[in-house]
Structure formats: structure tokens, C-alpha cells
């Protein structure tokens, strides 16, 4: 049976090889491109198992895709073959409050899950910027996280069990509904962040957390990025764990101010937006402790619990990307070298390095990120029709990645390796990269699962 | 060169094959026994690398040992060969407060590490009952935890990087000083809990946490274990995360009361000791919220922040093991079936099952454990000279393990699989067990690392 016939026999009408469809599945949020030969939309674990058994026997590449919001080409089918679009497996199978967990299919959208949980007073904490559209399966495959992970941790901290279809069609469960277990190798953690290279996730049991009852925002400005960096160690040492800890550098503030001179952000330096959440008294106490810990080294400190004021400030922060595009409509943001991570102590050095490299190549960088866990997002904007600017951009990205590795950091803090950063993984991981390759080979001997990713 | 000569060439005087020495390395805290041929005490990663390269080339079993406090035979050399006693690699290499982490060798004793951290206001949270003697390396190898993991998580949540020597002597690093990363497979998590079957840990970078400034204890009694179980879901739903959540069943209370009629525990049912910690106001608020959440279903509620009173209560709790031995000096506690874990919702069912099985076989069980994460420690006491009692014990343990699996639970919540529970791993994990075996084979093709463990 030829591949298309076989796919139709498994998926019925939920398979396509029409050019117009394939086109939609040839990209994600990055600049990586690759065209599949077929796209299928599974509705059950059994269908996924059947298609993998067939693909494995016939050595056909299979690339799994959620919402396609990734920023490293993780879901782009570099070697053609079959794309499995998981968005039709999008049921919330169980909201199990007694066990403080949910059972979901991988195609559930993060924000939809949280809408369903809200009336019960719970939420699923890991919140990438794309939470309005990204699927939980994609989050798991990338170990995604976001602003709140400084307190709440990344996706891996919430995965109790995955149902995974292996390359040959075997279905396994990596964990259980138990909140903890010391029974053999932690396969859940192995599959989290494996970017579809070891198996296809078809179900997940996820821990959830009670919604905080109260929130405060503490906006602090600093004369230098070094002082901003120091403040983070200080507040941790004071015993405060903020629920967010976002840095906006001078350039970012200038860009926002140009767009709106009345923007509600201090204009006297680098700014950190801290948020604390929890029960009411605890939040008041943490906000005071946090403000006190920063006071000596800050230029200004504002503490607010006013929801309107807080929304205004967070809105200003989230306008950043849009602001730059508006300033210069010929420039587009390209996601390369955008997801650096370093040990917290190295943040000032990394920040200095970003400015130095950008200056060298002649691009203006914008820096923001989750300073509480060492994540630096670098925004770079070019005229995409200008080949010289592409060259500059790629040179800057290359140097940024190498600088992060040099400082003991990571080329991806939360967006994943995909195809965009595969060439740096061996440099970052050293001989541990060979262990990763051995594991890949042992679980996917024919190399059908998302080939060309993670530098493999 | 023969093995002993080779070991002397690597370790100098730090190697032995004297019977009296080998005897000391033939047991841990369980009833598992196995005698090594040689014991070596490495002082460096280089030495570990050399001995593994030699052992691998000559197919000699290597079993790594910390303090030998394990309860499942994990460090007992079932197949002879070489035991690596890691207790001489016990340096704290760096206390890095800016990055909120420490760099340690595996032989550091948990409590010693915490003594060193205390003056800085930090601690390493995972606290197994053996913290006074157990090594951090052993903790990592078992993914150990204890009373406080309901709030603070298990060892795996604190491991940022491991230096590991692989079977062939290759040295890898599994992570970095970064607080987060999405760059390839999470090898740190793979090695945590792998019980010395995939490599030898020679260094670790561990996250630490600020010491809580305040603490309160809330002692609540319930008419039935069902109500005790319900209280846990209620307090989580109320948004309170206790730092401890320990259950003592009626039998345990009776045993303690017989020993000391004035024991400071309620005598009217099953008791849960909740603890909350953090900053002062937050602790007061959490204690009140917790007490309020339990009130409707509790027989009695006591809230105290008095350090003397709290110590009295925790001391009573920790006397449990000793109390039984004192009641009947002919009985010894044997650790089998002692580390069950189930989804929280299944706790009442599991508790009922424990009483049913114990009744069937004619043994008196004592139940305690970390009810907040579903861990049930079953204490069973027998006359070790009575073969019939051994039979009863083993029957009870077997049925307990199967009952936990039946309820979607785990045969080890925090003590590890070792040799004592290997036969249940396949039943618990299903086809995922084959993935574990594949990974083992790929990382240790000659099977030299801790053979006979994890059911492999």
C-alpha cells in the first residue's frame, strides 16, 4: 500500500497532501522552513500507534506539531514525510481536584485549560508568552515556561505522567497519578523537552496549583544593569520568591517612551518588574520585604496592589515587540539568538556582552527577559529584504550563543533547540551530547522521529 | 595485571580485600546481603574514571555506596566485584549564594551541608529521615525525600548539574549552573533516582533555598482515616501548601500512649501533624487558613507556634520506631513493603487495604507517612528467629506492593527500588520498563554498574 492510501485507511478524511495545506505546515514562529509530504490529524492514541508502526517499518519521517508557535523550528518537517497535527486531540479528560491534577490530551490550548480550571480556583502555572494559542503537548515537548517560572517552575515540574507512542507504535506510560515516586528511571522527565524526537505524546497527567488570592507589583529602577542583577540575589537571600521578575533595559524603555511619552515606566535606567502572589497577608509582607531588600541600590521603588495600575504596567511591558515594529515599519523581528540563559551571577556580564556584540555588528538590541532565572531574551530587528542585515543578524546570533556557552550558560532557556540551535548543543553539552545521541538511537533506531532536530 | 594490583595502582592504600572490611560493605539498612570482592575509596573523579574504564574492559561489577543507609539494598553488591565507597569525596566545593546554589562532592553528609549553610540563612531542603548520616550522592541516586517534600519537592527538584562517570570511564556533565534550560534531553533527571545503574556521580550542583523565618504546627485528629485523607485535599484547595503533613494512625498513637500515657498526642483517632513555614505573617495566615479548612471534619485542632511545644510533638512522632521495639523486645522492624505511594484520593482505600492484609496474615501494622504526597510507610515487626513470621511478613509485603500497583500507585515513593522491589517494577511500569532496560543497555552495555538492581 502506498503511504497516502495507508494514511487514508488510518485517518479517513483527516489526511491531506494538497499543496495549499502542506504550505501551512512548513513553518513555525521561526525562520526555519521545511515541507511535509502528508499531514494527518489523529483523534486517538490508537491512530498514532498505527501510523508510527507503519512509518517505522517504512522509514518515513514523522514530525509532531501542536499549534506551531515554536521559535526554533521544532515542529517543522525538515526531511519531509508525515506531519502529525495534534490539535484535534484536545480534550480535557478529567479535572481531578482531590489529586490536584488534570488529565489532558496534547492538543489542549494552555489558556483554554486555565479557563476551565478557574471556576475551581486552580490553574496550570507554566505560562509561555504564546499561552493564548500554544498547546499543552507543545509546551511539554519544549519544557516551555515563562514569566512566572521563577516561583512556579517550568513545565517539567508539573508532568506526573505521559502516555507516549514510541517509534515502533508501542504505547507506554512514563509515570502515574502519584505525586511522587522513586521507582526506576524518570522517563517523564526524559520525554519533557525531547521535542518530538523520542516519541509522540498522546496524553498527560499534569499537577495544577491553587490560584493565588492576591498579587502586588513592585517596579524598581536601577542606574546600571549590574545593580539590577544584584537585586535579584538580594531578594532571594531575603527569603522572597517573586512570582515574576522581568527586566526591561534602557533601550526597551526608550523605545516604549518614544511610542508613548506618558508610558508608566521609570525613565531613569534599567527597570525590573517584580510580582509577588499568594494569600493577602503573605503578599503584603513579601512586597515590603522585597522593596526593603532593593532600596539601597535602587533609583526608584514603586509598590502597588491596585489592579488598574498593575494592568497598565504589564500592558506597557507586553507592548514591547509591537512598539519596535511601529517605530520602523521596514524592520521585522527575527527569532535567532533570542533565548539565552546564564547563571544569575553572570547576568551583568552577559548583558554587557549583548551590547558589545550588537555594537560590533551594527544592530540595536532590545533586552528583556526573566532575570530571576537567568533568561535573557534579545530582540533583534532587521529589514528582511536587506541581505547585509541578515548577515549581521546571523553573525550576532552566532556570537551571542557562543558567549552564553562561554559563561556557563545555555543557548536555550525556554524556547527549545529545534533546528535553529542544533549546531550549538554539542559545544554546550560536551560528551553528554553523545549520551543524548545514544538514547535517541536506542529509542528511535530508524531515526524517523523529527529528524534533523537537536543537532542529531 | 590482576584486579587487586590494578586497584592499588589507582587508589594506593585506599583499597581493601580484607574479610573484616568486606563484611561491613555487605549490607545496608534493608535485609538484602551481598559481599564485594574489593572496596575502594576514591578521592577524585579521575580515580573513578580509571577504575570504571578498567572494570568495564574486564566486566567487573561496580557498586557505588554512600553511607549505606538505603532501605532497599541499592548499595549492596549482589554480584560481588568492586564497591566504591564515596564517603572520602566529601568536600563542599563552593557555596555560591549569588546563584543560590552549592557545588558538592557526593560524599557530603546532608546534615553537615545544612550546618554549613545555616549561617548564610540557606538550606538544602530534601530531608530523608537519615539526614544525620546519609550522603548527598545517595540522596541523588535514590531521588530521596522526606517529611518536607510536600512543599519543597524531592531531590530531583534541586539538581542543576551532575558530574557523572559513565561505565567506560567517560566523564560528563548533565547540566550547568543555569536555573533553567531547554537544551536537549534532561540527563540530570535521568541520573537522579537511577541508583548507580547508569554511572557514578562525582560532583553535583544543587539549588538551595532560604531558611524559613517562622514555623507553626497544627495538630488535627480525625474520627476515621477517610476524614484524615479528605483534609489534605481541602487544605490544598484552600491554597495552603504545608511544609509537612504527617499521618499517625490509631495503632501508632496507641503504641506511643502505652509507652508514655502522657504523650502529647490526641488519643481520639487518626492524627495529622501539619506544619507551615515561611515569613511570620504568612505563617500565621496559613496556620489559620489550614485550621479553618479542617475544622468541619476534625475531632480536635491545636495550633501552636511555641518552639518547646512543637519540639515535644515532633519528638513524640519520631519515637515511633523505638516505641514498638520497647513494647516487645523480641520484635524487630523489617523494611519490606514499607514505602508505598498512591494518588492522594486513593489514600483511604490504601489504608483500608493495609489493615485488611495485616489482619489476614496476622501481623500488626503501624502506619505513618507523608500523607500530603501520598506516601504510606508501613511498619511491620516480627521475631526474626521465627521462620513463620518471616513468611507472614513476606506475604504481607507482596500483597501490599500489588495493592499499591492496583490502585495506580508506586512500590517506592522515596526509598528506591534496589534489590528489594525489582520484581515489581515491570508490573508497575508496563512496557515503559523495556524503555528503561534499553536505556540501561545503551549506557552500560557490559552491565557492570550495580547489577541485579531495578529488576534488571
Tab-separated table of N, CA and C in Angstrom, chain B residues 383-453:
chain	number	residue	atom	x	y	z
B	383	UNK	N	9.449	-11.349	65.014
B	383	UNK	CA	10.521	-12.060	65.708
B	383	UNK	C	11.396	-12.677	64.620
B	384	UNK	N	12.582	-12.160	64.463
B	384	UNK	CA	13.397	-12.570	63.307
B	384	UNK	C	13.878	-14.015	63.408
B	385	UNK	N	13.720	-14.608	64.590
B	385	UNK	CA	14.128	-16.018	64.740
B	385	UNK	C	12.991	-16.978	64.385
B	386	UNK	N	11.830	-16.408	64.139
B	386	UNK	CA	10.648	-17.229	63.855
B	386	UNK	C	10.386	-17.241	62.343
B	387	UNK	N	10.637	-18.398	61.724
B	387	UNK	CA	10.513	-18.501	60.268
B	387	UNK	C	9.093	-18.215	59.775
B	388	UNK	N	8.134	-18.648	60.569
B	388	UNK	CA	6.723	-18.419	60.225
B	388	UNK	C	6.438	-16.916	60.106
B	389	UNK	N	7.020	-16.149	61.024
B	389	UNK	CA	6.775	-14.698	60.978
B	389	UNK	C	7.398	-14.074	59.723
B	390	UNK	N	8.550	-14.601	59.322
B	390	UNK	CA	9.150	-14.140	58.064
B	390	UNK	C	8.199	-14.416	56.897
B	391	UNK	N	7.617	-15.609	56.897
B	391	UNK	CA	6.686	-15.951	55.818
B	391	UNK	C	5.502	-14.989	55.776
B	392	UNK	N	4.942	-14.757	56.978
B	392	UNK	CA	3.820	-13.803	57.065
B	392	UNK	C	4.231	-12.438	56.525
B	393	UNK	N	5.408	-12.015	56.961
B	393	UNK	CA	5.910	-10.700	56.574
B	393	UNK	C	6.041	-10.585	55.059
B	394	UNK	N	6.662	-11.595	54.469
B	394	UNK	CA	6.876	-11.547	53.025
B	394	UNK	C	5.559	-11.623	52.266
B	395	UNK	N	4.627	-12.399	52.787
B	395	UNK	CA	3.313	-12.443	52.146
B	395	UNK	C	2.646	-11.067	52.222
B	396	UNK	N	2.705	-10.480	53.409
B	396	UNK	CA	2.095	-9.153	53.581
B	396	UNK	C	2.732	-8.141	52.638
B	397	UNK	N	4.054	-8.155	52.576
B	397	UNK	CA	4.767	-7.191	51.731
B	397	UNK	C	4.367	-7.368	50.269
B	398	UNK	N	4.329	-8.609	49.831
B	398	UNK	CA	3.967	-8.892	48.443
B	398	UNK	C	2.566	-8.349	48.146
B	399	UNK	N	1.642	-8.633	49.040
B	399	UNK	CA	0.270	-8.169	48.805
B	399	UNK	C	0.158	-6.651	48.882
B	400	UNK	N	0.941	-6.045	49.765
B	400	UNK	CA	0.933	-4.574	49.864
B	400	UNK	C	1.431	-3.939	48.560
B	401	UNK	N	2.539	-4.473	48.038
B	401	UNK	CA	3.069	-3.929	46.786
B	401	UNK	C	2.054	-4.049	45.661
B	402	UNK	N	1.449	-5.235	45.560
B	402	UNK	CA	0.476	-5.443	44.481
B	402	UNK	C	-0.750	-4.554	44.660
B	403	UNK	N	-1.149	-4.342	45.908
B	403	UNK	CA	-2.308	-3.478	46.170
B	403	UNK	C	-2.006	-2.038	45.754
B	404	UNK	N	-0.794	-1.569	46.041
B	404	UNK	CA	-0.423	-0.201	45.650
B	404	UNK	C	-0.458	-0.063	44.129
B	405	UNK	N	0.095	-1.059	43.434
B	405	UNK	CA	0.090	-1.014	41.960
B	405	UNK	C	-1.360	-1.023	41.445
B	406	UNK	N	-2.170	-1.884	42.031
B	406	UNK	CA	-3.582	-1.999	41.664
B	406	UNK	C	-4.300	-0.647	41.776
B	407	UNK	N	-3.928	0.140	42.764
B	407	UNK	CA	-4.564	1.448	42.980
B	407	UNK	C	-3.880	2.568	42.180
B	408	UNK	N	-3.044	2.190	41.210
B	408	UNK	CA	-2.365	3.208	40.400
B	408	UNK	C	-1.216	3.855	41.145
B	409	UNK	N	-0.681	3.133	42.113
B	409	UNK	CA	0.380	3.698	42.949
B	409	UNK	C	1.755	3.197	42.594
B	410	UNK	N	2.671	3.359	43.534
B	410	UNK	CA	4.065	3.001	43.308
B	410	UNK	C	4.585	2.142	44.461
B	411	UNK	N	5.451	1.185	44.144
B	411	UNK	CA	6.024	0.339	45.200
B	411	UNK	C	7.125	1.074	45.956
B	412	UNK	N	7.604	2.186	45.396
B	412	UNK	CA	8.528	3.019	46.171
B	412	UNK	C	8.243	4.487	45.963
B	413	UNK	N	7.881	5.134	47.039
B	413	UNK	CA	7.599	6.563	46.965
B	413	UNK	C	8.871	7.377	47.136
B	414	UNK	N	9.799	6.881	47.985
B	414	UNK	CA	11.007	7.681	48.229
B	414	UNK	C	12.231	6.881	48.645
B	415	UNK	N	12.111	5.568	48.857
B	415	UNK	CA	13.270	4.777	49.301
B	415	UNK	C	14.027	4.115	48.162
B	416	UNK	N	13.424	4.039	46.989
B	416	UNK	CA	14.093	3.399	45.859
B	416	UNK	C	13.696	1.939	45.683
B	417	UNK	N	14.077	1.393	44.531
B	417	UNK	CA	13.725	0.021	44.150
B	417	UNK	C	14.789	-0.973	44.611
B	418	UNK	N	16.046	-0.654	44.344
B	418	UNK	CA	17.156	-1.506	44.758
B	418	UNK	C	16.964	-2.948	44.342
B	419	UNK	N	17.301	-3.853	45.262
B	419	UNK	CA	17.105	-5.277	45.001
B	419	UNK	C	15.800	-5.755	45.617
B	420	UNK	N	15.288	-4.998	46.585
B	420	UNK	CA	14.132	-5.463	47.365
B	420	UNK	C	12.832	-5.410	46.582
B	421	UNK	N	12.751	-4.501	45.594
B	421	UNK	CA	11.467	-4.292	44.916
B	421	UNK	C	11.562	-4.435	43.405
B	422	UNK	N	12.717	-4.932	42.934
B	422	UNK	CA	12.946	-5.034	41.493
B	422	UNK	C	11.885	-5.843	40.767
B	423	UNK	N	11.373	-6.867	41.448
B	423	UNK	CA	10.414	-7.771	40.798
B	423	UNK	C	9.076	-7.113	40.530
B	424	UNK	N	8.832	-5.946	41.111
B	424	UNK	CA	7.542	-5.272	40.894
B	424	UNK	C	7.606	-4.180	39.829
B	425	UNK	N	8.822	-3.839	39.408
B	425	UNK	CA	8.959	-2.665	38.546
B	425	UNK	C	8.263	-2.862	37.195
B	426	UNK	N	8.415	-4.036	36.624
B	426	UNK	CA	7.782	-4.281	35.321
B	426	UNK	C	6.259	-4.223	35.453
B	427	UNK	N	5.744	-4.810	36.534
B	427	UNK	CA	4.302	-4.797	36.767
B	427	UNK	C	3.804	-3.354	36.909
B	428	UNK	N	4.582	-2.555	37.627
B	428	UNK	CA	4.175	-1.167	37.850
B	428	UNK	C	4.290	-0.324	36.577
B	429	UNK	N	5.363	-0.523	35.820
B	429	UNK	CA	5.664	0.382	34.702
B	429	UNK	C	5.147	-0.111	33.362
B	430	UNK	N	4.800	-1.372	33.254
B	430	UNK	CA	4.340	-1.902	31.971
B	430	UNK	C	5.449	-1.829	30.939
B	431	UNK	N	5.077	-1.586	29.664
B	431	UNK	CA	6.109	-1.577	28.608
B	431	UNK	C	7.156	-0.474	28.780
B	432	UNK	N	6.895	0.517	29.648
B	432	UNK	CA	7.923	1.540	29.901
B	432	UNK	C	9.164	0.899	30.523
B	433	UNK	N	8.976	-0.242	31.173
B	433	UNK	CA	10.118	-0.941	31.760
B	433	UNK	C	11.126	-1.351	30.680
B	434	UNK	N	10.618	-1.697	29.487
B	434	UNK	CA	11.535	-2.041	28.390
B	434	UNK	C	12.370	-0.841	27.952
B	435	UNK	N	11.748	0.352	28.002
B	435	UNK	CA	12.497	1.564	27.654
B	435	UNK	C	13.628	1.748	28.666
B	436	UNK	N	13.329	1.520	29.952
B	436	UNK	CA	14.374	1.633	30.976
B	436	UNK	C	15.503	0.646	30.683
B	437	UNK	N	15.129	-0.582	30.311
B	437	UNK	CA	16.163	-1.581	30.019
B	437	UNK	C	16.997	-1.173	28.793
B	438	UNK	N	16.313	-0.590	27.794
B	438	UNK	CA	17.046	-0.132	26.599
B	438	UNK	C	18.044	0.965	26.968
B	439	UNK	N	17.608	1.877	27.827
B	439	UNK	CA	18.499	2.966	28.223
B	439	UNK	C	19.689	2.414	29.008
B	440	UNK	N	19.392	1.493	29.907
B	440	UNK	CA	20.463	0.850	30.675
B	440	UNK	C	21.476	0.201	29.737
B	441	UNK	N	20.961	-0.533	28.761
B	441	UNK	CA	21.840	-1.245	27.839
B	441	UNK	C	22.681	-0.271	27.019
B	442	UNK	N	22.063	0.832	26.661
B	442	UNK	CA	22.778	1.782	25.813
B	442	UNK	C	23.867	2.511	26.602
B	443	UNK	N	23.650	2.748	27.897
B	443	UNK	CA	24.659	3.461	28.695
B	443	UNK	C	25.650	2.521	29.383
B	444	UNK	N	25.252	1.287	29.578
B	444	UNK	CA	26.120	0.343	30.299
B	444	UNK	C	26.041	-1.021	29.608
B	445	UNK	N	26.593	-1.088	28.370
B	445	UNK	CA	26.396	-2.295	27.551
B	445	UNK	C	26.950	-3.564	28.209
B	446	UNK	N	27.980	-3.436	29.036
B	446	UNK	CA	28.518	-4.637	29.689
B	446	UNK	C	27.824	-4.961	31.008
B	447	UNK	N	26.885	-4.117	31.400
B	447	UNK	CA	26.137	-4.390	32.621
B	447	UNK	C	26.991	-4.430	33.882
B	448	UNK	N	28.022	-3.580	33.947
B	448	UNK	CA	28.896	-3.628	35.136
B	448	UNK	C	28.369	-2.791	36.296
B	449	UNK	N	27.457	-1.845	36.007
B	449	UNK	CA	27.059	-0.885	37.046
B	449	UNK	C	25.897	-1.412	37.883
B	450	UNK	N	26.194	-1.717	39.128
B	450	UNK	CA	25.201	-2.153	40.109
B	450	UNK	C	24.265	-3.235	39.575
B	451	UNK	N	24.822	-4.337	39.095
B	451	UNK	CA	23.975	-5.377	38.500
B	451	UNK	C	22.979	-5.961	39.496
B	452	UNK	N	21.849	-6.378	38.980
B	452	UNK	CA	20.818	-7.020	39.812
B	452	UNK	C	19.850	-6.047	40.451
B	453	UNK	N	19.995	-4.744	40.146
B	453	UNK	CA	19.088	-3.770	40.745
B	453	UNK	C	18.019	-3.336	39.738
